[in-house]
Amino acid sequence: MSTIDKLTKPSHLIDMSDIIREGNPTLRAVAQDVTLPLSDQDITLGEKMMQFLRNSQNPVTAEKMGLRGGVGLAAPQLDISKRIIAVLVPNSEDTEGNPPKEAYSLAEIMYNPKVVAHSVQDAALAEGEGCLSVDRDVPGYVIRHSRVTVEYVDKNGDKKRIKLRGYNSIVVQHEIDHTNGIMFYDHINKDNPFALKDGLLIIE
Ligand SMILES: [Zn+2]
């Protein structure tokens, strides 16, 4: 049975054993465009990826299934070399501890996502980045575009164009990179991982 056939079976829940780790050549390959209109199997795979993210962010489910928490997942991380990503970025509580009005600042399954425009300004997360396919800490500023415009096809087959900034922009760039064989640490300055170049926006 092929990997996608296995992962899209109704009874299957994606867990850490389905995620390939650095060193696997699929993570360095340029993934294939998804054919349109979307196949039922590609739609199901996207839904399974999103379900994984939801499970990974639920403390009880994550504990039971042994999941690391994640805000994004790309099909190549499942050894499926297709341009499919899922992103699920929760909003945090306000300073008084009240739950946010909207649970997520970004929740989307994207097919054939592409950065079509970006800011001149660069940005990096203050705490660096992690990856479900990387079982080690790699410290340093991961230099990315501060703001991006992304085009993609959504799960209904509709073409979308969105502008992203801040954390959402970083998460989507990280996941799109996976469809191009790029790992987050490729963007860290090798000689000085915390070099502060001019105009770099640090996102706390
Ligand atoms: Zn990653």
XYZ file of N, CA and C and ligand atoms in Angstrom:
613
model
N 0.852 -1.202 0.000
C 0.000 0.000 0.000
C 0.885 1.249 0.000
N 0.540 2.213 -0.836
C 1.351 3.432 -0.886
C 1.135 4.244 0.390
N 2.071 5.164 0.638
C 1.987 5.985 1.852
C 0.679 6.776 1.881
N 0.328 7.394 0.745
C -0.891 8.228 0.762
C -2.133 7.359 0.958
N -2.135 6.147 0.400
C -3.277 5.248 0.618
C -3.416 4.913 2.106
N -2.283 4.669 2.754
C -2.305 4.314 4.176
C -2.783 5.510 5.020
N -2.218 6.688 4.745
C -2.526 7.847 5.592
C -3.950 8.361 5.409
N -4.569 8.059 4.271
C -5.918 8.579 4.016
C -7.008 7.543 4.305
N -6.625 6.378 4.843
C -7.657 5.416 5.269
C -8.520 6.064 6.353
N -9.839 5.836 6.314
C -10.725 6.488 7.293
C -10.278 6.291 8.736
N -9.757 5.111 9.055
C -9.426 4.809 10.457
C -8.067 5.372 10.873
N -7.278 5.876 9.914
C -5.915 6.278 10.276
C -5.862 7.679 10.863
N -5.135 7.802 11.956
C -4.825 9.122 12.514
C -3.325 9.324 12.359
N -2.943 10.439 11.767
C -1.511 10.714 11.602
C -0.880 10.922 12.978
N 0.254 10.255 13.200
C 0.997 10.481 14.441
C 2.481 10.660 14.121
N 3.313 10.740 15.156
C 4.731 11.056 14.941
C 5.427 9.988 14.095
N 4.920 8.744 14.121
C 5.569 7.675 13.359
C 5.375 7.859 11.854
N 4.425 8.700 11.463
C 4.207 8.976 10.037
C 5.114 10.092 9.523
N 5.746 10.812 10.445
C 6.541 11.986 10.067
C 8.003 11.586 9.869
N 8.523 11.890 8.686
C 9.929 11.561 8.410
C 10.825 12.639 9.005
N 12.069 12.268 9.268
C 12.990 13.174 9.954
C 14.131 13.581 9.024
N 14.838 14.626 9.417
C 15.916 15.152 8.583
C 16.880 14.015 8.234
N 17.414 14.062 7.031
C 18.229 12.979 6.512
C 17.470 12.194 5.458
N 16.139 12.184 5.564
C 15.315 11.537 4.541
C 15.296 12.431 3.287
N 15.655 11.870 2.137
C 15.776 12.703 0.924
C 14.486 13.390 0.496
N 13.329 12.875 0.880
C 12.066 13.528 0.499
C 12.012 14.956 1.030
N 12.656 15.193 2.189
C 12.639 16.543 2.773
C 13.511 17.514 1.972
N 14.321 16.992 1.067
C 15.185 17.850 0.244
C 14.718 17.912 -1.208
N 13.601 17.268 -1.492
C 13.096 17.244 -2.871
C 12.140 18.412 -3.100
N 12.060 18.860 -4.349
C 11.033 19.836 -4.730
C 9.768 19.034 -5.022
N 8.699 19.335 -4.280
C 7.467 18.540 -4.383
C 6.693 18.890 -5.651
N 5.841 17.967 -6.043
C 5.011 18.118 -7.244
C 3.788 18.969 -6.955
N 3.365 19.725 -7.960
C 2.081 20.408 -7.861
C 0.961 19.377 -7.697
N -0.046 19.743 -6.958
C -1.248 18.933 -6.855
C -2.077 19.181 -8.114
N -2.625 18.111 -8.690
C -3.437 18.287 -9.897
C -4.819 18.808 -9.510
N -5.340 19.669 -10.398
C -6.659 20.275 -10.189
C -7.612 19.772 -11.271
N -8.895 19.614 -10.988
C -9.498 19.791 -9.664
C -8.933 18.803 -8.644
N -9.015 19.177 -7.373
C -8.468 18.350 -6.312
C -9.107 16.962 -6.318
N -8.271 15.944 -6.119
C -8.802 14.582 -5.973
C -9.363 14.409 -4.564
N -10.285 13.476 -4.414
C -10.824 13.181 -3.076
C -9.697 12.794 -2.123
N -8.707 12.073 -2.642
C -7.623 11.613 -1.772
C -6.772 12.788 -1.275
N -6.511 13.749 -2.156
C -5.727 14.924 -1.723
C -6.525 15.770 -0.721
N -7.836 15.839 -0.908
C -8.676 16.565 0.058
C -8.633 15.855 1.413
N -8.757 14.539 1.385
C -8.710 13.765 2.631
C -7.359 13.915 3.318
N -6.284 13.884 2.531
C -4.956 14.036 3.143
C -4.843 15.382 3.854
N -5.319 16.441 3.211
C -5.289 17.761 3.840
C -6.055 17.769 5.159
N -7.220 17.121 5.155
C -8.033 17.060 6.391
C -7.312 16.276 7.479
N -6.641 15.196 7.093
C -5.888 14.386 8.074
C -4.728 15.198 8.658
N -4.091 15.993 7.813
C -2.982 16.824 8.287
C -3.491 17.853 9.298
N -4.650 18.463 8.981
C -5.234 19.443 9.900
C -5.651 18.764 11.203
N -6.200 17.559 11.106
C -6.589 16.830 12.319
C -5.365 16.540 13.187
N -4.256 16.215 12.541
C -3.015 16.004 13.304
C -2.659 17.260 14.102
N -2.752 18.426 13.457
C -2.385 19.666 14.156
C -3.322 19.915 15.330
N -4.631 19.686 15.110
C -5.588 19.856 16.210
C -5.256 18.911 17.360
N -4.997 17.637 17.030
C -4.651 16.662 18.069
C -3.374 17.062 18.795
N -2.420 17.588 18.047
C -1.118 17.929 18.639
C -1.234 19.113 19.597
N -2.286 19.937 19.408
C -2.457 21.121 20.259
C -3.412 20.867 21.422
N -4.017 19.690 21.422
C -4.902 19.322 22.537
C -4.069 18.543 23.555
N -3.858 19.108 24.757
C -2.925 18.484 25.701
C -3.253 17.021 26.004
N -4.538 16.706 26.130
C -4.931 15.328 26.476
C -4.635 14.378 25.316
N -5.082 14.782 24.102
C -4.869 13.937 22.928
C -3.382 13.812 22.601
N -2.681 14.919 22.718
C -1.253 14.914 22.393
C -0.497 13.967 23.318
N -0.858 14.004 24.589
C -0.222 13.118 25.568
C -0.512 11.654 25.232
N -1.798 11.389 24.964
C -2.226 10.013 24.683
C -1.568 9.477 23.412
N -1.468 10.337 22.383
C -0.918 9.888 21.098
C 0.589 10.111 20.991
N 1.176 10.746 22.000
C 2.627 10.991 21.970
C 3.031 11.992 20.899
N 2.243 13.064 20.752
C 2.510 14.045 19.690
C 3.272 15.255 20.224
N 4.208 15.723 19.431
C 4.776 17.054 19.677
C 3.784 18.082 19.156
N 3.650 19.197 19.865
C 2.755 20.244 19.403
C 3.273 20.869 18.117
N 2.347 21.159 17.187
C 2.759 21.779 15.931
C 1.734 22.784 15.451
N 2.181 23.790 14.723
C 1.275 24.773 14.128
C 1.231 24.639 12.610
N 2.065 23.762 12.069
C 2.072 23.576 10.622
C 2.620 22.206 10.259
N 2.162 21.708 9.118
C 2.642 20.415 8.624
C 2.577 20.459 7.096
N 3.603 19.906 6.463
C 3.644 19.864 5.004
C 3.694 18.405 4.548
N 3.036 18.106 3.422
C 2.952 16.723 2.947
C 4.322 16.047 2.808
N 5.377 16.760 2.354
C 6.685 16.088 2.262
C 7.165 15.526 3.608
N 6.706 16.114 4.722
C 7.078 15.580 6.042
C 6.437 14.223 6.306
N 5.444 13.874 5.482
C 4.791 12.565 5.583
C 5.309 11.641 4.484
N 6.412 12.037 3.862
C 7.015 11.291 2.761
C 6.114 11.277 1.531
N 5.312 12.322 1.402
C 4.456 12.487 0.223
C 4.884 13.789 -0.452
N 5.496 13.646 -1.623
C 6.137 14.797 -2.254
C 5.135 15.605 -3.079
N 4.171 16.177 -2.362
C 3.137 16.991 -2.998
C 3.073 18.347 -2.313
N 2.612 19.358 -3.066
C 2.564 20.719 -2.524
C 1.243 20.938 -1.770
N 1.220 20.368 -0.568
C 0.062 20.504 0.334
C 0.603 20.874 1.709
N 0.019 21.927 2.316
C 0.394 22.280 3.683
C -0.874 22.532 4.504
N -0.752 22.319 5.812
C -1.822 22.690 6.743
C -1.196 23.580 7.803
N -1.911 24.654 8.165
C -1.425 25.563 9.208
C -2.559 25.834 10.185
N -2.222 25.818 11.463
C -3.218 26.023 12.517
C -2.545 26.809 13.638
N -2.785 28.116 13.622
C -2.109 29.009 14.575
C -3.126 29.521 15.592
N -3.031 29.044 16.846
C -3.995 29.485 17.858
C -3.727 30.915 18.294
N -4.791 31.646 18.604
C -4.650 32.936 19.265
C -4.404 32.680 20.746
N -3.670 33.558 21.381
C -3.429 33.352 22.808
C -4.486 34.083 23.636
N -4.523 33.758 24.910
C -5.437 34.443 25.828
C -4.998 35.896 25.937
N -5.922 36.761 26.344
C -5.503 38.144 26.567
C -4.745 38.218 27.900
N -4.306 39.425 28.232
C -3.426 39.557 29.403
C -4.155 39.222 30.714
N -5.506 39.248 30.678
C -6.255 38.867 31.886
C -6.623 37.386 31.900
N -6.138 36.664 30.910
C -6.391 35.226 30.899
C -7.725 34.819 30.292
N -8.409 35.774 29.638
C -9.664 35.428 28.965
C -9.360 34.745 27.636
N -10.199 33.792 27.246
C -9.964 33.128 25.958
C -10.136 34.115 24.802
N -9.422 33.915 23.710
C -9.530 34.839 22.569
C -10.900 34.742 21.905
N -11.290 35.820 21.228
C -12.574 35.853 20.527
C -12.597 34.808 19.418
N -11.511 34.793 18.643
C -11.354 33.777 17.609
C -10.306 32.786 18.109
N -10.590 31.495 18.015
C -9.650 30.488 18.535
C -8.330 30.493 17.752
N -8.424 30.759 16.444
C -7.220 30.672 15.599
C -7.024 31.953 14.795
N -5.774 32.376 14.682
C -5.496 33.506 13.808
C -5.307 33.031 12.372
N -5.031 31.739 12.204
C -4.907 31.165 10.863
C -5.196 29.669 10.959
N -6.119 29.187 10.155
C -6.469 27.765 10.111
C -6.814 27.448 8.670
N -5.907 26.807 7.956
C -6.115 26.658 6.514
C -5.340 25.460 5.969
N -5.963 24.771 5.029
C -5.270 23.752 4.242
C -5.003 24.399 2.886
N -3.754 24.406 2.463
C -3.387 25.097 1.224
C -2.791 24.105 0.220
N -3.337 24.141 -0.998
C -2.814 23.330 -2.097
C -2.047 24.242 -3.052
N -0.881 23.780 -3.472
C -0.005 24.550 -4.363
C 0.237 25.981 -3.861
N 0.557 26.149 -2.565
C 0.772 27.508 -2.051
C 2.068 28.096 -2.605
N 2.034 29.399 -2.840
C 3.186 30.062 -3.443
C 3.275 31.493 -2.918
N 4.478 31.904 -2.540
C 4.706 33.303 -2.177
C 4.821 34.087 -3.482
N 3.872 35.003 -3.721
C 3.868 35.751 -4.985
C 4.407 37.173 -4.806
N 4.493 37.651 -3.560
C 5.086 38.968 -3.290
C 5.529 38.985 -1.840
N 6.556 39.800 -1.560
C 7.005 39.884 -0.167
C 7.585 41.244 0.128
N 7.628 41.569 1.426
C 8.190 42.839 1.868
C 9.702 42.840 1.644
N 10.250 44.052 1.606
C 11.709 44.175 1.597
C 12.241 43.820 2.992
N 11.466 44.209 4.006
C 11.894 43.949 5.380
C 11.909 42.445 5.696
N 12.932 42.033 6.429
C 13.025 40.656 6.898
C 12.563 40.573 8.350
N 12.264 39.357 8.783
C 11.828 39.133 10.162
C 12.296 37.761 10.622
N 12.371 37.610 11.935
C 12.728 36.316 12.523
C 12.049 36.202 13.879
N 11.726 34.987 14.256
C 11.155 34.767 15.584
C 12.263 34.881 16.631
N 11.972 35.598 17.712
C 12.971 35.791 18.770
C 13.476 34.456 19.309
N 12.587 33.477 19.368
C 12.949 32.183 19.956
C 13.431 31.173 18.937
N 13.643 31.597 17.698
C 14.065 30.659 16.672
C 12.895 29.784 16.236
N 13.171 28.735 15.469
C 12.110 27.861 14.974
C 12.414 26.413 15.323
N 11.360 25.621 15.316
C 11.497 24.184 15.473
C 10.748 23.514 14.346
N 10.870 22.199 14.263
C 10.257 21.475 13.155
C 9.982 20.046 13.610
N 8.820 19.526 13.258
C 8.458 18.158 13.654
C 9.379 17.135 13.006
N 10.100 17.540 11.960
C 11.036 16.626 11.294
C 12.462 16.783 11.805
N 12.643 17.625 12.821
C 13.991 17.876 13.356
C 13.966 17.629 14.870
N 14.636 16.561 15.297
C 14.595 16.168 16.715
C 15.755 16.771 17.502
N 16.045 18.019 17.267
C 17.116 18.688 18.015
C 16.841 20.176 17.961
N 17.427 20.897 18.911
C 17.322 22.351 18.878
C 18.366 22.900 17.923
N 17.958 23.796 17.057
C 18.921 24.501 16.218
C 18.732 25.989 16.497
N 19.557 26.553 17.398
C 19.356 27.954 17.778
C 19.787 28.920 16.682
N 19.155 30.098 16.700
C 19.541 31.142 15.756
C 18.325 31.794 15.135
N 18.540 33.000 14.602
C 17.466 33.695 13.901
C 17.283 33.074 12.514
N 16.058 32.669 12.234
C 15.700 32.115 10.923
C 15.174 33.293 10.111
N 16.003 33.792 9.204
C 15.689 35.027 8.492
C 14.677 34.769 7.376
N 13.523 35.426 7.514
C 12.462 35.265 6.513
C 11.936 36.627 6.101
N 11.010 36.632 5.134
C 10.344 37.880 4.786
C 9.402 38.260 5.930
N 9.331 39.545 6.221
C 8.428 40.003 7.273
C 6.959 39.806 6.862
N 6.636 40.223 5.638
C 5.258 40.090 5.145
C 5.278 39.390 3.783
N 4.284 38.551 3.570
C 4.197 37.847 2.288
C 2.766 37.859 1.759
N 2.639 37.805 0.459
C 1.359 37.537 -0.197
C 1.445 36.123 -0.743
N 0.460 35.315 -0.392
C 0.478 33.896 -0.754
C -0.759 33.567 -1.584
N -0.542 32.859 -2.668
C -1.655 32.333 -3.468
C -1.705 30.825 -3.298
N -2.905 30.297 -3.229
C -3.080 28.852 -3.079
C -4.492 28.478 -3.493
N -4.727 27.184 -3.571
C -6.074 26.663 -3.797
C -6.544 26.090 -2.467
N -7.753 26.461 -2.035
C -8.233 25.964 -0.747
C -8.907 24.601 -0.915
N -9.395 24.044 0.204
C -9.932 22.674 0.174
C -11.189 22.554 -0.663
N -11.832 23.712 -0.955
C -13.009 23.689 -1.829
C -12.648 23.863 -3.296
N -11.349 23.998 -3.554
C -10.912 24.167 -4.930
C -10.907 25.611 -5.386
N -11.158 26.543 -4.458
C -11.183 27.968 -4.811
C -9.784 28.574 -4.712
N -9.447 29.410 -5.684
C -8.155 30.089 -5.671
C -8.202 31.255 -4.682
N -7.205 31.337 -3.819
C -7.165 32.362 -2.774
C -5.861 33.141 -2.860
N -5.935 34.380 -2.399
C -4.737 35.222 -2.315
C -4.819 35.954 -0.986
N -3.862 35.732 -0.086
C -3.915 36.340 1.246
C -2.602 37.036 1.568
N -2.715 38.049 2.427
C -1.524 38.751 2.913
C -1.299 38.354 4.362
N -0.067 38.062 4.692
C 0.266 37.605 6.037
C 1.400 38.437 6.602
N 1.318 38.650 7.926
C 2.402 39.320 8.618
C 2.612 38.626 9.954
N 3.681 39.024 10.647
C 3.928 38.496 11.980
C 4.142 36.985 11.975
N 3.676 36.355 13.043
C 3.900 34.916 13.236
C 3.294 34.085 12.105
N 2.082 34.449 11.658
C 1.443 33.685 10.576
C 2.298 33.657 9.311
N 2.915 34.789 9.017
C 3.776 34.880 7.843
C 4.953 33.905 7.954
N 5.515 33.833 9.156
C 6.670 32.946 9.390
C 6.260 31.476 9.245
N 5.121 31.126 9.843
C 4.670 29.725 9.817
C 4.425 29.265 8.377
N 3.740 30.109 7.608
C 3.423 29.715 6.228
C 4.699 29.622 5.391
N 5.645 30.537 5.598
C 6.913 30.443 4.857
C 7.662 29.163 5.222
N 7.641 28.787 6.505
C 8.300 27.541 6.944
C 7.697 26.335 6.209
N 6.364 26.305 6.134
C 5.703 25.146 5.514
C 5.883 25.138 3.993
N 5.784 26.302 3.356
C 6.010 26.347 1.900
C 7.444 25.902 1.589
N 8.391 26.288 2.442
C 9.771 25.837 2.261
C 9.854 24.312 2.168
N 9.064 23.609 2.991
C 9.099 22.133 2.950
C 8.721 21.602 1.571
N 7.857 22.329 0.848
C 7.476 21.851 -0.487
C 8.568 22.163 -1.516
N 9.578 22.907 -1.074
C 10.698 23.234 -1.962
C 12.017 22.610 -1.490
N 11.932 21.691 -0.534
C 13.136 20.992 -0.070
C 14.033 21.835 0.820
N 13.454 22.880 1.433
C 14.258 23.796 2.258
C 13.923 23.586 3.732
N 14.961 23.496 4.575
C 14.779 23.336 6.024
C 15.001 24.689 6.705
N 14.383 24.865 7.885
C 14.434 26.190 8.522
C 15.860 26.652 8.790
N 16.739 25.696 9.135
C 18.101 26.099 9.507
C 18.933 26.542 8.299
N 18.417 26.303 7.094
C 19.107 26.832 5.906
C 19.137 28.367 5.938
N 18.190 28.969 6.687
C 18.086 30.436 6.741
C 18.817 31.041 7.942
N 19.552 30.229 8.709
C 20.293 30.742 9.865
C 21.728 31.059 9.434
N 22.192 32.222 9.842
C 23.576 32.623 9.546
C 24.551 31.647 10.224
N 25.346 30.941 9.407
C 26.217 29.877 9.941
C 27.302 30.437 10.871
N 27.842 31.600 10.512
C 28.961 32.157 11.282
C 28.479 32.835 12.555
N 27.301 33.460 12.482
C 26.781 34.183 13.633
C 25.257 34.025 13.668
N 24.790 32.931 14.293
C 23.360 32.586 14.228
C 22.431 33.680 14.755
N 22.937 34.548 15.616
C 22.089 35.620 16.152
C 22.501 36.999 15.634
N 23.105 37.022 14.458
C 23.485 38.297 13.852
C 22.224 39.138 13.643
N 22.302 40.410 14.021
C 21.176 41.328 13.859
C 21.466 42.239 12.675
N 20.954 41.858 11.518
C 21.230 42.739 10.375
C 20.263 43.914 10.378
N 20.651 44.953 9.653
C 19.870 46.202 9.597
C 18.417 45.942 9.214
N 17.491 46.510 9.978
C 16.090 46.468 9.603
C 15.398 45.152 9.919
N 16.097 44.200 10.505
C 15.498 42.910 10.824
C 14.457 43.061 11.938
N 13.243 42.620 11.661
C 12.176 42.676 12.674
C 12.225 41.402 13.499
N 12.377 41.560 14.817
C 12.369 40.382 15.700
C 10.957 40.231 16.272
N 10.349 39.093 16.012
C 8.979 38.837 16.463
C 9.026 38.096 17.795
N 8.483 38.757 18.830
C 8.519 38.143 20.184
C 7.404 37.127 20.329
Zn 9.124 21.970 9.514
